[in-house]
XYZ file of C-alpha atoms in Angstrom:
502
model
C -50.472 -38.543 50.690
C -48.496 -35.971 52.696
C -48.071 -32.754 50.737
C -44.750 -30.917 50.629
C -44.388 -27.658 52.531
C -42.389 -24.685 51.255
C -40.460 -22.037 53.177
C -39.109 -19.467 50.745
C -36.489 -17.223 52.345
C -35.401 -14.264 50.236
C -33.037 -11.440 51.068
C -32.484 -8.209 49.152
C -29.244 -7.528 47.235
C -27.340 -10.497 48.655
C -24.666 -11.406 46.113
C -23.750 -15.064 45.729
C -20.088 -14.179 46.205
C -20.901 -13.105 49.768
C -21.827 -16.671 50.754
C -18.992 -18.985 51.730
C -20.703 -21.979 50.102
C -20.142 -20.128 46.818
C -16.496 -19.550 47.607
C -16.731 -16.109 49.195
C -13.392 -14.426 49.889
C -14.966 -11.860 52.206
C -17.172 -13.635 54.754
C -18.254 -16.922 56.312
C -21.907 -18.020 56.390
C -22.104 -21.356 58.246
C -25.903 -21.678 58.337
C -26.381 -20.920 54.656
C -23.521 -23.321 53.976
C -25.463 -25.928 55.931
C -28.250 -25.677 53.348
C -25.743 -26.351 50.588
C -24.260 -29.287 52.518
C -27.609 -30.852 53.407
C -29.280 -30.013 50.097
C -28.449 -28.311 46.811
C -26.363 -25.376 45.648
C -27.509 -23.995 42.311
C -24.701 -22.340 40.386
C -26.357 -20.779 37.335
C -29.475 -18.981 38.577
C -30.054 -15.580 36.971
C -32.567 -12.789 37.422
C -34.420 -11.446 34.394
C -34.434 -7.774 35.508
C -31.903 -6.928 38.239
C -33.943 -4.632 40.437
C -36.141 -5.309 43.468
C -39.808 -4.956 42.473
C -39.542 -6.483 38.981
C -37.640 -9.512 40.259
C -40.223 -10.122 42.972
C -43.082 -9.870 40.492
C -41.364 -12.327 38.140
C -40.826 -14.789 40.986
C -44.469 -14.631 42.068
C -46.000 -14.858 38.590
C -43.487 -16.845 36.559
C -43.504 -14.103 33.923
C -41.199 -11.438 32.514
C -41.697 -7.745 33.309
C -43.414 -6.983 29.998
C -46.088 -9.547 30.907
C -46.692 -8.793 34.600
C -46.367 -4.993 34.197
C -43.803 -4.455 36.968
C -40.928 -2.965 35.002
C -39.239 -0.666 37.528
C -39.171 0.134 41.232
C -41.783 2.812 40.513
C -44.357 0.259 39.324
C -46.484 -1.925 41.559
C -48.304 -5.237 41.431
C -51.737 -5.142 39.809
C -52.273 -8.918 39.490
C -52.933 -8.808 35.756
C -51.562 -12.347 35.869
C -52.009 -14.786 38.792
C -49.293 -15.825 41.249
C -48.152 -19.202 42.499
C -49.500 -18.149 45.909
C -52.989 -17.747 44.361
C -52.731 -21.294 43.047
C -51.488 -22.841 46.290
C -54.208 -21.080 48.260
C -56.817 -22.493 45.888
C -55.274 -25.943 46.330
C -55.653 -26.070 50.096
C -52.333 -24.630 51.241
C -52.105 -22.285 54.194
C -50.041 -19.277 53.120
C -48.153 -16.470 54.820
C -45.755 -13.611 54.107
C -43.499 -11.764 56.531
C -41.011 -8.987 55.753
C -40.310 -7.127 52.544
C -42.966 -6.963 49.804
C -42.078 -3.820 47.822
C -44.903 -4.258 45.335
C -47.413 -1.863 46.919
C -49.125 -2.285 50.280
C -52.532 -0.751 49.562
C -55.482 -1.259 47.243
C -55.004 -3.516 44.258
C -51.284 -3.921 44.967
C -51.556 -5.234 48.525
C -50.490 -8.830 49.272
C -53.138 -11.251 48.015
C -54.037 -14.880 48.790
C -52.053 -14.907 52.032
C -53.864 -16.165 55.129
C -51.505 -14.061 57.228
C -49.119 -11.289 56.215
C -47.177 -8.459 57.759
C -44.813 -6.377 55.632
C -42.582 -3.317 55.671
C -43.866 -0.260 53.831
C -41.607 0.331 50.842
C -38.010 -0.586 51.658
C -38.629 -0.694 55.412
C -36.300 0.200 58.272
C -33.694 -1.911 60.032
C -34.371 -0.712 63.593
C -37.859 -0.649 65.162
C -39.516 -0.866 61.728
C -43.069 0.083 60.895
C -44.999 -2.939 59.617
C -48.324 -3.157 57.827
C -51.043 -5.793 57.695
C -54.740 -5.847 56.813
C -55.520 -4.120 60.133
C -53.213 -1.144 59.653
C -49.665 -0.307 60.706
C -47.626 -0.515 63.875
C -44.019 -0.070 64.951
C -42.381 -3.348 65.946
C -39.430 -3.013 68.303
C -36.218 -4.803 67.464
C -33.946 -5.572 64.527
C -35.753 -6.261 61.254
C -34.092 -9.590 60.408
C -34.820 -10.984 63.882
C -38.391 -9.675 63.781
C -39.221 -11.349 60.493
C -37.780 -14.666 61.689
C -39.679 -14.420 64.985
C -42.925 -13.930 63.059
C -42.136 -16.914 60.841
C -41.405 -19.209 63.790
C -44.492 -18.058 65.687
C -46.654 -18.715 62.635
C -45.250 -22.217 62.270
C -46.075 -22.933 65.909
C -49.639 -21.606 65.631
C -50.730 -23.419 62.458
C -52.695 -26.664 62.410
C -50.299 -29.602 62.127
C -52.180 -31.296 59.278
C -52.186 -28.238 56.990
C -49.684 -28.048 54.124
C -48.150 -24.593 54.044
C -46.163 -22.130 51.983
C -44.458 -19.334 53.910
C -42.487 -16.448 52.422
C -39.794 -15.080 54.760
C -38.497 -11.970 53.001
C -35.744 -9.964 54.640
C -34.903 -6.319 54.052
C -31.211 -6.970 54.551
C -28.682 -6.418 53.123
C -30.285 -3.517 51.216
C -29.018 0.040 51.662
C -28.412 1.818 54.010
C -26.727 -1.267 55.547
C -27.484 -0.849 59.257
C -26.107 -3.870 61.156
C -27.468 -5.414 64.321
C -25.521 -4.080 67.319
C -24.244 -7.564 68.190
C -22.372 -7.797 64.880
C -20.738 -4.363 64.872
C -17.330 -5.688 65.939
C -16.991 -8.007 62.941
C -14.445 -7.173 60.228
C -11.553 -5.009 61.347
C -10.532 -1.991 59.266
C -8.595 -3.057 56.189
C -9.375 -6.752 56.666
C -11.750 -7.230 53.729
C -9.963 -8.152 50.473
C -10.706 -6.042 47.418
C -11.943 -7.830 44.293
C -9.458 -8.385 41.482
C -11.550 -6.148 39.200
C -11.705 -3.318 41.760
C -9.783 -0.799 39.655
C -11.357 -1.697 36.305
C -10.902 1.285 33.958
C -13.969 0.307 31.823
C -12.057 1.347 28.731
C -13.597 -1.284 26.435
C -17.154 -0.941 27.717
C -19.993 0.964 26.094
C -20.196 4.704 26.764
C -23.581 4.205 28.424
C -22.086 1.823 30.988
C -19.105 4.083 31.569
C -21.608 6.774 32.587
C -23.461 4.868 35.323
C -23.547 6.441 38.795
C -22.537 3.357 40.772
C -18.901 4.132 41.487
C -17.731 3.491 45.032
C -15.149 6.252 44.634
C -17.453 8.924 43.212
C -21.104 8.013 43.883
C -21.176 6.443 47.342
C -21.993 9.260 49.741
C -22.101 10.116 53.419
C -25.614 8.663 53.804
C -24.252 5.255 52.855
C -21.011 5.567 54.821
C -22.576 7.288 57.880
C -19.578 9.614 57.891
C -17.913 12.241 55.715
C -14.869 11.548 53.567
C -11.746 12.853 55.349
C -10.147 15.910 53.816
C -6.949 14.083 52.884
C -8.896 11.622 50.697
C -10.771 14.207 48.654
C -9.914 15.320 45.134
C -9.156 13.400 41.915
C -5.554 12.756 42.902
C -6.746 10.688 45.897
C -9.394 8.696 44.049
C -7.849 5.251 44.552
C -7.141 5.770 48.228
C -10.655 7.183 48.746
C -12.144 4.230 46.932
C -10.360 1.703 49.139
C -11.341 3.610 52.282
C -15.015 3.686 51.275
C -14.946 0.024 50.277
C -13.916 -1.135 53.744
C -16.768 0.791 55.403
C -19.327 -0.310 52.814
C -18.377 -3.975 52.945
C -18.093 -4.052 56.733
C -21.672 -2.831 57.137
C -22.988 -4.977 54.272
C -21.401 -8.162 55.597
C -22.520 -7.471 59.155
C -26.103 -7.279 57.855
C -25.605 -10.619 56.122
C -24.334 -12.174 59.345
C -27.742 -11.550 60.886
C -29.417 -13.243 57.922
C -27.155 -16.239 58.344
C -27.892 -16.446 62.079
C -31.636 -16.330 61.447
C -31.573 -18.922 58.686
C -29.903 -21.148 61.252
C -32.674 -20.426 63.769
C -35.321 -21.348 61.221
C -33.603 -24.583 60.185
C -33.152 -25.616 63.817
C -36.830 -24.933 64.539
C -37.931 -27.098 61.631
C -35.730 -29.897 62.930
C -37.170 -29.550 66.438
C -40.737 -29.716 65.142
C -40.076 -32.689 62.890
C -40.889 -30.718 59.760
C -37.546 -30.869 57.966
C -37.976 -34.062 55.935
C -41.014 -32.880 54.004
C -40.341 -29.145 53.839
C -38.543 -27.536 50.923
C -36.495 -24.637 52.295
C -35.238 -22.202 49.677
C -32.772 -19.365 50.141
C -32.186 -16.752 47.467
C -31.864 -13.024 46.871
C -33.938 -10.918 44.486
C -30.779 -10.316 42.429
C -27.034 -10.062 42.863
C -25.010 -6.984 43.820
C -21.697 -5.363 42.937
C -19.365 -5.722 45.916
C -16.666 -3.470 44.545
C -16.564 -5.592 41.388
C -15.479 -3.272 38.554
C -15.375 -0.491 41.153
C -19.152 -0.476 41.580
C -21.914 -0.982 44.102
C -25.640 -1.605 43.349
C -26.979 -3.895 40.568
C -29.097 -3.308 37.364
C -26.442 -4.246 34.810
C -26.232 -7.640 33.144
C -22.704 -8.411 34.357
C -22.573 -11.547 36.499
C -22.161 -10.019 39.997
C -25.527 -8.318 39.445
C -27.149 -10.972 37.255
C -26.489 -14.078 39.353
C -28.847 -14.984 42.181
C -27.684 -17.295 44.972
C -29.973 -20.282 45.437
C -29.727 -22.949 48.113
C -32.433 -25.619 48.556
C -32.896 -28.187 51.304
C -35.546 -30.898 50.976
C -34.332 -34.197 52.490
C -37.272 -36.156 51.082
C -36.065 -35.621 47.522
C -32.848 -33.581 47.224
C -29.693 -35.546 47.919
C -27.240 -33.881 50.290
C -24.387 -32.105 48.521
C -26.221 -31.766 45.196
C -24.741 -29.260 42.720
C -26.950 -27.981 39.910
C -25.351 -26.246 36.923
C -28.398 -25.929 34.663
C -29.256 -22.379 33.526
C -32.256 -21.212 35.547
C -33.999 -17.835 35.873
C -36.315 -16.390 38.491
C -39.160 -16.858 35.998
C -38.733 -20.620 36.636
C -39.365 -20.414 40.381
C -43.182 -20.401 40.310
C -43.409 -23.491 38.106
C -40.927 -25.326 40.324
C -42.760 -24.501 43.549
C -46.081 -25.648 42.109
C -44.517 -28.846 40.763
C -43.054 -29.602 44.196
C -46.543 -29.157 45.683
C -48.098 -31.579 43.197
C -49.920 -28.960 41.119
C -50.195 -29.142 37.327
C -48.470 -25.914 36.353
C -49.890 -25.617 32.831
C -53.464 -25.922 34.019
C -53.185 -23.920 37.234
C -50.949 -21.095 36.006
C -51.542 -20.761 32.245
C -49.716 -17.411 32.017
C -46.500 -18.972 33.347
C -43.411 -18.537 31.129
C -41.016 -20.658 33.172
C -40.267 -24.355 33.611
C -39.936 -26.511 36.687
C -36.304 -27.307 37.403
C -37.259 -30.054 39.838
C -35.798 -32.751 37.530
C -32.429 -30.968 37.617
C -32.473 -31.163 41.415
C -32.857 -34.931 41.116
C -29.805 -35.060 38.874
C -31.786 -35.866 35.724
C -30.657 -34.879 32.245
C -33.288 -32.755 30.481
C -32.403 -32.724 26.786
C -34.414 -29.658 25.823
C -33.474 -27.556 28.844
C -32.732 -23.904 27.829
C -29.078 -23.249 27.048
C -29.308 -19.506 27.751
C -30.929 -16.939 30.002
C -32.724 -13.909 28.567
C -32.504 -10.608 30.467
C -34.045 -7.151 30.096
C -33.545 -4.026 32.217
C -36.205 -1.371 31.515
C -35.564 1.539 33.928
C -33.473 3.528 31.457
C -31.193 6.309 32.729
C -32.928 6.518 36.091
C -32.062 9.723 38.003
C -30.138 7.968 40.769
C -27.953 5.407 38.985
C -28.235 6.352 35.282
C -28.101 2.718 34.196
C -29.036 2.330 30.512
C -31.906 0.179 29.244
C -30.633 -3.053 27.739
C -31.400 -6.643 26.961
C -29.230 -9.643 26.285
C -28.544 -13.342 26.369
C -26.192 -15.356 28.583
C -25.031 -18.819 27.627
C -22.438 -20.872 29.470
C -19.672 -19.531 27.249
C -20.758 -16.073 26.079
C -22.786 -13.025 26.959
C -24.247 -10.605 24.402
C -25.793 -7.310 25.560
C -27.590 -4.645 23.515
C -27.772 -1.221 25.161
C -30.633 0.210 23.133
C -30.902 3.315 25.302
C -34.590 4.317 25.452
C -37.104 4.629 28.292
C -40.214 3.549 26.362
C -42.504 5.206 28.889
C -41.381 3.153 31.875
C -42.174 5.014 35.142
C -38.927 6.391 36.550
C -37.052 6.099 33.245
C -35.523 9.036 31.388
C -36.794 10.322 28.050
C -33.209 10.803 26.836
C -32.190 8.599 23.927
C -28.760 6.955 23.915
C -26.823 5.675 20.946
C -27.246 1.954 20.346
C -24.234 -0.008 21.665
C -23.275 -3.662 22.074
C -21.081 -5.665 24.412
C -19.911 -9.237 24.001
C -17.939 -11.213 26.583
C -16.145 -14.506 26.086
C -16.739 -16.121 29.462
C -14.338 -18.968 28.655
C -11.357 -16.632 28.365
C -12.688 -13.704 30.379
C -14.926 -14.887 33.241
C -14.602 -11.504 34.995
C -16.048 -9.718 31.940
C -13.229 -7.201 31.580
C -12.848 -7.123 27.789
C -15.719 -6.266 25.470
C -15.118 -8.048 22.135
C -18.330 -7.037 20.373
C -16.412 -5.324 17.560
C -13.520 -7.769 17.410
C -13.466 -9.361 13.918
C -12.436 -12.687 15.433
C -15.799 -12.824 17.213
C -17.978 -11.712 14.289
C -19.369 -15.191 13.647
C -20.057 -15.840 17.329
C -21.773 -12.474 17.671
C -23.968 -13.259 14.675
C -24.994 -16.594 16.173
C -25.774 -14.970 19.509
C -27.871 -12.266 17.855
C -29.947 -15.000 16.216
C -30.353 -16.736 19.596
C -31.328 -13.438 21.218
C -34.058 -12.950 18.601
C -35.292 -16.495 19.197
C -35.558 -15.989 22.938
C -37.349 -12.657 22.525
C -39.914 -14.295 20.269
C -40.272 -17.201 22.691
C -41.050 -14.881 25.613
C -43.165 -12.505 23.541
C -40.865 -9.538 24.080
C -40.545 -6.735 21.541
C -37.173 -6.056 19.959
C -36.191 -2.381 20.066
C -36.578 -0.803 16.640
C -36.482 2.878 17.553
C -38.433 5.385 19.688
C -41.742 4.215 18.224
C -41.237 0.597 19.274
C -44.531 -0.744 20.682
C -44.348 -1.058 24.428
C -46.365 -2.943 27.034
C -48.942 -1.284 29.233
C -47.136 -0.771 32.495
C -48.728 -1.430 35.861
C -49.815 1.180 38.425
C -47.047 3.166 40.029
C -46.703 4.820 43.394
C -47.429 8.521 42.857
C -45.534 9.531 45.989
C -42.413 7.654 44.892
C -42.639 9.115 41.400
C -42.904 12.598 42.893
C -39.700 11.880 44.811
C -38.000 10.980 41.530
C -39.125 14.237 39.941
C -37.893 16.237 42.943
C -34.563 14.391 42.832
C -34.147 15.227 39.152
C -34.951 18.893 39.768
C -32.418 19.015 42.589
C -29.719 17.532 40.315
C -30.484 20.096 37.644
C -30.400 22.942 40.136
C -27.011 21.959 41.541
C -25.255 20.877 38.323
């Protein structure tokens, strides 16, 4: 029997609402849209920790951060639990990885169980990036998104035709500092990109911890991001709104130009599969490691549990099984990816990956009703009050109709987290009446019963996933994985610089 191949394309910080198949108001992505037209668009896929390294570790292992040990961007992979790549390798698949890894490139954290791999160190560069493999490092000339796709296509051409394969194509884009390919620099004229309806959110009903995050386009996006200084006439508190709009156009222009290169290269990869006759039996997946704030609520970056950050885009094309134009609305998390990939490849997930905490959503892709499918997604962000963004630690539950978030405000020894303790705060959003999450109703008496029910559900999900509810500074915490000493030193230096200049 012919075994299914997998090509897993993942970008970094690509919000679903910057894909036209998801109804984007700001850009057009014809090649990604092609995946939705020829396969499936999944509309309720959520990350379990909206930050790069933890999301990637959860995808690989099918486990939450407290299980795999990768809690923050300052922690690295130590393989305390196996990955779906380990399993596929053991089951006769040829495996490869090209592009962003961001889980440690040396020693115990280096990519494992890949026949071939070549990755960026850390975040990587857009232009003429350094790349690392088992033989060392070299500078590769060109634009990063093109380079990664070239490597993927070359690998497909060099493999033995009778070998089933799983290839990870992981782009740096559109991560900061948003450096577009030269050929896309004329896209999006000044003032042409519409601002989101929540752009000037005053955050008045939100928790104090969230009001204090350093993710404001107006106040926290600097010259390094914009590649230019703010003009004199836009400085000062009286010009905040005008400055915010000016910064937004620059930010979104560069961000969307980076995405255009991703879209072009997804098209190249799809065309190559068609030319080689591999399309019918190859599952092609496109996603991002989390969402991103594109001016929503006046913010950029991610981390928080609000939907622009929480939602992951996911498009899947597999003509042999997925009907063209499929729409999947089941609640899925990135912890479910590993089980699904193994199921698609004919591997018994429970036997091969016993540490897995997710479920295969393959039946949902076939349009089947699964009676006991989870009706909520559980989320936890650990990197409390980090020195760059100051996002508070929190956990919560998202159902179709509601979202409950507990900002418990403690670092619990997570590398890169602050030791400051914040007051416990809650947010509750009625997604039926308030899909943009503008009004926190956690303390509204009319929602007291709903909040109580959601708190019970939150407890149930924490017990199910073996996570520890916060009970104070002495709450037991997991043993975190190894962290990059150089990166942690940079955090400490950053903190000292803030203290010296404040």
